[in-house]
Short mmCIF file of C-alpha atoms and ligand atoms in Angstrom, two decimals:
data_model
loop_
_atom_site.label_atom_id
_atom_site.label_comp_id
_atom_site.label_asym_id
_atom_site.label_seq_id
_atom_site.Cartn_x
_atom_site.Cartn_y
_atom_site.Cartn_z
CA MET A 29 39.59 3.51 103.51
CA PHE A 30 40.41 3.25 99.83
CA SER A 31 37.78 1.29 97.86
CA ILE A 32 39.09 -0.96 95.09
CA LYS A 33 35.52 -1.51 93.94
CA ARG A 34 35.01 2.23 93.40
CA LEU A 35 38.38 2.45 91.63
CA GLN A 36 37.60 -0.37 89.24
CA ALA A 37 34.12 1.00 88.51
CA GLY A 38 35.84 4.14 87.15
CA LEU A 39 38.37 2.30 84.99
CA ASN A 40 38.02 1.88 81.26
CA THR A 41 41.47 0.32 80.77
CA LYS A 42 42.35 -2.95 79.06
CA PHE A 43 45.22 -3.97 81.34
CA LEU A 44 46.17 -1.19 83.73
CA GLY A 45 44.74 -1.65 87.22
CA ARG A 46 42.87 -4.79 86.24
CA GLU A 47 44.86 -6.69 88.85
CA VAL A 48 45.14 -4.76 92.12
CA LYS A 49 46.89 -5.41 95.39
CA TYR A 50 45.65 -3.12 98.17
CA LEU A 51 47.72 -2.68 101.32
CA GLU A 52 46.56 -0.74 104.37
CA LYS A 53 50.15 -0.10 105.30
CA THR A 54 53.47 -0.81 103.62
CA PHE A 55 57.02 0.50 103.45
CA SER A 56 57.03 1.44 99.77
CA THR A 57 54.70 0.42 96.95
CA ASN A 58 57.66 0.56 94.55
CA VAL A 59 59.41 -2.15 96.56
CA ASP A 60 56.19 -4.21 96.60
CA ALA A 61 55.79 -3.72 92.86
CA TRP A 62 59.24 -5.19 92.17
CA GLU A 63 58.08 -8.39 93.88
CA CYS A 64 55.34 -8.71 91.24
CA PHE A 65 58.00 -9.61 88.67
CA GLN A 66 59.07 -12.55 90.84
CA THR A 67 55.51 -13.79 91.21
CA GLN A 68 54.84 -13.46 87.44
CA LYS A 69 52.09 -10.86 87.81
CA SER A 70 50.72 -9.46 84.57
CA GLU A 71 51.58 -6.07 83.06
CA GLY A 72 49.53 -3.29 84.62
CA THR A 73 49.29 -4.87 88.08
CA LEU A 74 48.69 -2.04 90.54
CA ILE A 75 49.84 -1.81 94.14
CA ILE A 76 48.12 0.81 96.24
CA ALA A 77 48.69 1.63 99.90
CA ASP A 78 46.70 3.81 102.28
CA GLN A 79 49.79 4.38 104.36
CA GLN A 80 53.38 4.28 103.18
CA THR A 81 55.99 4.41 105.93
CA LYS A 82 59.23 4.44 103.92
CA GLY A 83 58.17 6.14 100.71
CA ARG A 84 61.04 6.70 98.33
CA GLY A 85 61.53 9.82 96.27
CA ARG A 86 63.96 10.61 93.47
CA ARG A 87 67.64 11.06 94.27
CA GLN A 88 67.44 9.03 97.49
CA SER A 89 64.97 11.49 99.05
CA LYS A 90 62.06 10.46 101.29
CA TRP A 91 58.50 10.73 100.11
CA TYR A 92 56.06 11.86 102.82
CA SER A 93 52.39 10.99 102.59
CA THR A 94 49.34 11.13 104.86
CA GLU A 95 47.31 8.05 105.74
CA GLY A 96 43.95 8.05 103.99
CA LYS A 97 44.52 11.40 102.29
CA SER A 98 47.32 10.90 99.79
CA LEU A 99 47.53 8.62 96.79
CA THR A 100 50.59 6.36 96.89
CA PHE A 101 50.68 3.67 94.24
CA SER A 102 52.89 1.80 91.78
CA PHE A 103 52.26 -0.35 88.74
CA ILE A 104 54.38 -2.63 86.61
CA LEU A 105 55.07 -2.41 82.89
CA LEU A 106 56.85 -4.57 80.33
CA PRO A 107 57.32 -1.95 77.60
CA GLU A 108 58.42 -3.14 74.19
CA ILE A 109 60.49 -0.05 73.48
CA ALA A 110 64.13 0.74 72.82
CA LEU A 111 66.07 1.69 75.96
CA GLU A 112 66.60 5.26 74.73
CA LYS A 113 62.82 5.78 74.65
CA LEU A 114 62.57 5.11 78.38
CA GLY A 115 63.18 8.83 79.08
CA ILE A 116 59.76 9.52 77.58
CA LEU A 117 57.96 7.40 80.18
CA PRO A 118 58.22 9.90 83.08
CA LEU A 119 56.94 12.62 80.76
CA LEU A 120 54.05 10.43 79.61
CA THR A 121 53.25 9.71 83.25
CA GLY A 122 53.30 13.42 84.12
CA VAL A 123 50.95 14.26 81.26
CA SER A 124 48.53 11.50 82.30
CA ILE A 125 48.46 12.85 85.87
CA VAL A 126 47.75 16.43 84.78
CA LYS A 127 45.00 15.28 82.40
CA GLY A 128 43.58 12.74 84.88
CA ILE A 129 43.29 15.31 87.67
CA HIS A 130 41.80 17.92 85.36
CA ASN A 131 39.04 15.52 84.24
CA ILE A 132 37.83 15.09 87.81
CA SER A 133 38.59 18.33 89.61
CA ASN A 134 38.85 21.15 87.08
CA VAL A 135 42.24 21.93 88.64
CA LEU A 136 44.85 22.39 85.91
CA SER A 137 48.17 21.39 87.41
CA GLY A 138 51.46 21.87 85.56
CA LEU A 139 54.71 20.00 85.01
CA LYS A 140 58.22 20.79 86.13
CA TRP A 141 61.01 18.90 84.38
CA PRO A 142 61.57 16.04 84.63
CA ASN A 143 58.55 14.83 86.57
CA ASP A 144 57.11 17.04 89.28
CA ILE A 145 53.42 17.82 89.36
CA MET A 146 52.94 21.45 90.34
CA ILE A 147 50.13 23.76 91.37
CA SER A 148 50.75 27.46 92.11
CA ARG A 149 54.49 26.78 91.77
CA LYS A 150 54.34 24.25 94.62
CA LYS A 151 54.80 20.50 94.29
CA MET A 152 51.70 18.33 94.73
CA GLY A 153 53.04 15.13 93.24
CA GLY A 154 56.09 13.19 92.15
CA ILE A 155 56.98 10.20 90.02
CA LEU A 156 59.64 7.58 90.66
CA ILE A 157 60.27 5.29 87.70
CA GLU A 158 62.68 2.40 88.14
CA SER A 159 63.72 -0.04 85.44
CA ARG A 160 65.81 -3.14 84.84
CA THR A 161 66.96 -4.68 81.63
CA VAL A 162 66.22 -8.41 81.59
CA LYS A 163 66.68 -11.15 78.97
CA LYS A 164 63.21 -10.57 77.52
CA GLY A 165 63.40 -6.76 77.48
CA LEU A 166 62.54 -4.24 80.15
CA ASN A 167 60.90 -4.47 83.57
CA VAL A 168 59.58 -1.13 84.77
CA VAL A 169 57.96 0.08 87.98
CA VAL A 170 56.09 3.39 87.81
CA GLY A 171 55.60 4.85 91.30
CA ILE A 172 53.42 7.89 91.88
CA GLY A 173 52.80 9.93 95.02
CA LEU A 174 50.11 12.63 95.01
CA ASN A 175 48.92 14.98 97.74
CA ILE A 176 45.15 14.92 97.41
CA ASN A 177 43.16 15.73 100.57
CA GLU A 178 45.93 16.95 102.89
CA SER A 179 45.34 20.17 104.79
CA LYS A 180 48.22 22.56 105.41
CA ASP A 181 48.90 20.90 108.78
CA ASP A 182 49.40 17.52 107.12
CA ILE A 183 52.24 18.80 104.94
CA HIS A 184 55.62 17.87 106.42
CA ASP A 185 57.23 20.74 108.41
CA THR A 186 60.26 20.88 106.13
CA LEU A 187 58.10 21.19 103.00
CA GLN A 188 55.60 23.86 104.06
CA ASP A 189 56.94 26.40 101.52
CA GLN A 190 57.41 23.94 98.67
CA ALA A 191 54.53 21.44 98.78
CA THR A 192 50.79 21.62 98.40
CA SER A 193 47.75 19.38 97.88
CA LEU A 194 44.71 19.43 95.63
CA TYR A 195 42.54 20.19 98.66
CA ILE A 196 44.69 23.16 99.72
CA GLU A 197 44.52 24.59 96.20
CA SER A 198 40.88 23.91 95.37
CA GLY A 199 39.20 23.97 98.81
CA GLU A 200 37.40 20.80 97.79
CA GLU A 201 37.82 17.28 99.17
CA LEU A 202 38.25 14.93 96.26
CA ASN A 203 37.45 11.31 95.71
CA ARG A 204 40.82 9.52 95.52
CA GLU A 205 39.40 6.49 93.71
CA LEU A 206 37.94 8.63 90.90
CA ILE A 207 41.17 10.57 90.50
CA LEU A 208 43.25 7.41 90.36
CA ALA A 209 40.89 5.78 87.82
CA SER A 210 41.04 8.88 85.65
CA ILE A 211 44.87 8.97 85.77
CA LEU A 212 45.14 5.26 84.89
CA ASN A 213 42.68 5.70 82.00
CA GLU A 214 44.73 8.59 80.63
CA PHE A 215 48.01 6.74 81.16
CA GLU A 216 46.95 3.61 79.31
CA ASN A 217 45.58 5.58 76.38
CA LEU A 218 48.82 7.57 75.99
CA TYR A 219 50.97 4.47 76.54
CA LEU A 220 49.16 2.41 73.91
CA ASN A 221 48.54 5.12 71.31
CA TYR A 222 50.39 8.41 71.68
CA TRP A 223 54.14 8.02 72.30
CA HIS A 224 54.77 10.36 69.36
CA ASP A 225 52.79 13.21 70.89
CA ILE A 226 54.27 13.14 74.39
CA ILE A 227 56.94 15.79 73.88
CA SER A 228 54.50 18.38 72.57
CA LEU A 229 51.88 17.48 75.19
CA TRP A 230 54.46 17.70 77.96
CA GLN A 231 55.62 21.11 76.73
CA LYS A 232 52.02 22.31 76.69
CA TYR A 233 51.78 21.65 80.44
CA CYS A 234 55.34 22.70 81.34
CA ILE A 235 55.30 25.65 83.76
CA HIS A 236 58.80 26.97 83.06
CA GLU A 237 59.40 26.94 79.30
CA ASN A 238 61.70 29.85 78.33
CA ASP A 239 62.11 30.83 82.00
CA ASP A 240 65.49 31.82 83.33
CA ILE A 241 66.37 29.05 85.74
CA THR A 242 68.96 28.07 88.26
CA PHE A 243 69.87 24.43 87.90
CA TYR A 244 72.27 22.18 89.75
CA SER A 245 74.80 20.01 87.99
CA ASN A 246 77.63 18.28 89.91
CA LYS A 247 76.10 19.92 93.02
CA LYS A 248 76.96 23.39 91.71
CA PRO A 249 74.40 26.07 90.77
CA HIS A 250 74.31 27.26 87.13
CA GLN A 251 72.16 29.85 85.36
CA GLY A 252 70.42 29.26 82.05
CA THR A 253 67.17 29.48 80.11
CA PHE A 254 64.97 26.39 79.81
CA ARG A 255 64.28 25.84 76.09
CA GLY A 256 62.17 22.68 76.22
CA ILE A 257 62.95 18.99 75.82
CA THR A 258 64.53 16.82 73.15
CA GLU A 259 62.92 13.81 71.42
CA THR A 260 64.42 11.59 74.13
CA GLY A 261 63.15 13.72 77.01
CA HIS A 262 66.39 15.50 77.85
CA ALA A 263 66.28 19.13 79.00
CA MET A 264 67.52 21.81 76.59
CA ILE A 265 69.10 24.62 78.54
CA GLN A 266 70.59 27.70 76.94
CA ILE A 267 73.73 28.83 78.71
CA ASN A 268 75.59 31.94 77.50
CA GLY A 269 73.85 31.76 74.12
CA LYS A 270 74.57 28.06 73.55
CA THR A 271 71.94 25.33 74.03
CA GLU A 272 73.09 22.21 75.87
CA THR A 273 71.11 19.05 76.61
CA PHE A 274 70.96 17.26 79.96
CA PRO A 275 69.44 13.87 80.85
CA ALA A 276 67.18 13.80 83.93
CA GLY A 277 69.78 12.26 86.22
CA MET A 278 72.34 15.00 85.56
CA VAL A 279 70.58 18.18 86.62
CA THR A 280 67.92 19.34 89.07
CA LEU A 281 65.92 22.53 88.61
C1 LIG B 327 59.78 12.37 93.79
O1 LIG B 327 60.81 12.42 94.49
O2 LIG B 327 59.28 13.40 93.34
C2 LIG B 327 59.17 11.04 93.48
C3 LIG B 327 58.22 10.58 94.55
C4 LIG B 327 57.56 9.26 94.25
C5 LIG B 327 56.76 8.76 95.43
C6 LIG B 327 55.97 7.53 95.10
S1 LIG B 327 54.75 7.16 96.33
C7 LIG B 327 54.44 5.61 95.59
C8 LIG B 327 55.76 5.05 95.15
N1 LIG B 327 56.41 4.33 96.23
C9 LIG B 327 57.52 4.94 96.64
O3 LIG B 327 58.24 4.54 97.58
N2 LIG B 327 57.75 6.03 95.91
C10 LIG B 327 56.74 6.23 94.90
#
């Protein structure tokens, strides 16, 4: 069972994870996190579940996780930023996950645009950020799902070729509380101090810069070369010698 006490002992944050709601089982921590805005919870409130039965992924996909082995959590933010800066938040989150995992496990994961966490070209984690504009600014839910201690048998049948876990890659069982604390520490530091450095940090961890890629736009496959990301977090893809930019919702790699 996940220990909130162990998590909080590892935290050095000011606001993130200071208020925690632990659920043994829930449908989706992102859905639970949205309720926090109704109940006036403070910024940084964290919802963590040991078992998520209707986990949501990007683009209406399902997110599969394993009871007691995965990390499935969400937290709420009230960022005082212009709407166009919101595209940086998934990148900031990805960087904090890579750094947070590396601090604890020595495993250096990588990033696939816009927000997949990858090891050995397989996905070990994903990020689902949802936002609403309200009178006072922005309400944001950051949802993160990470495969930590799953063995190969725990990975969903349909994802055997595409997904992995930290345990599968490192052969070591890892302490989920320490990993989560380390990610939250990294996140808060970047969020409070380093918005300007996110693009270059993200590119440092990107696993496909300058790779020839197939990407899907309007459900059709296209060929191009990934040339990095713009100041607002859009992908720059070179197609027939011309570089075009795409926001995250418009293309999948
Ligand atoms: C993706 O498709 O890559 C994003 C997956 C995000 C999954 C996490 S698990 C915790 C939070 N609650 C959800 O229902 N989804 C996110």
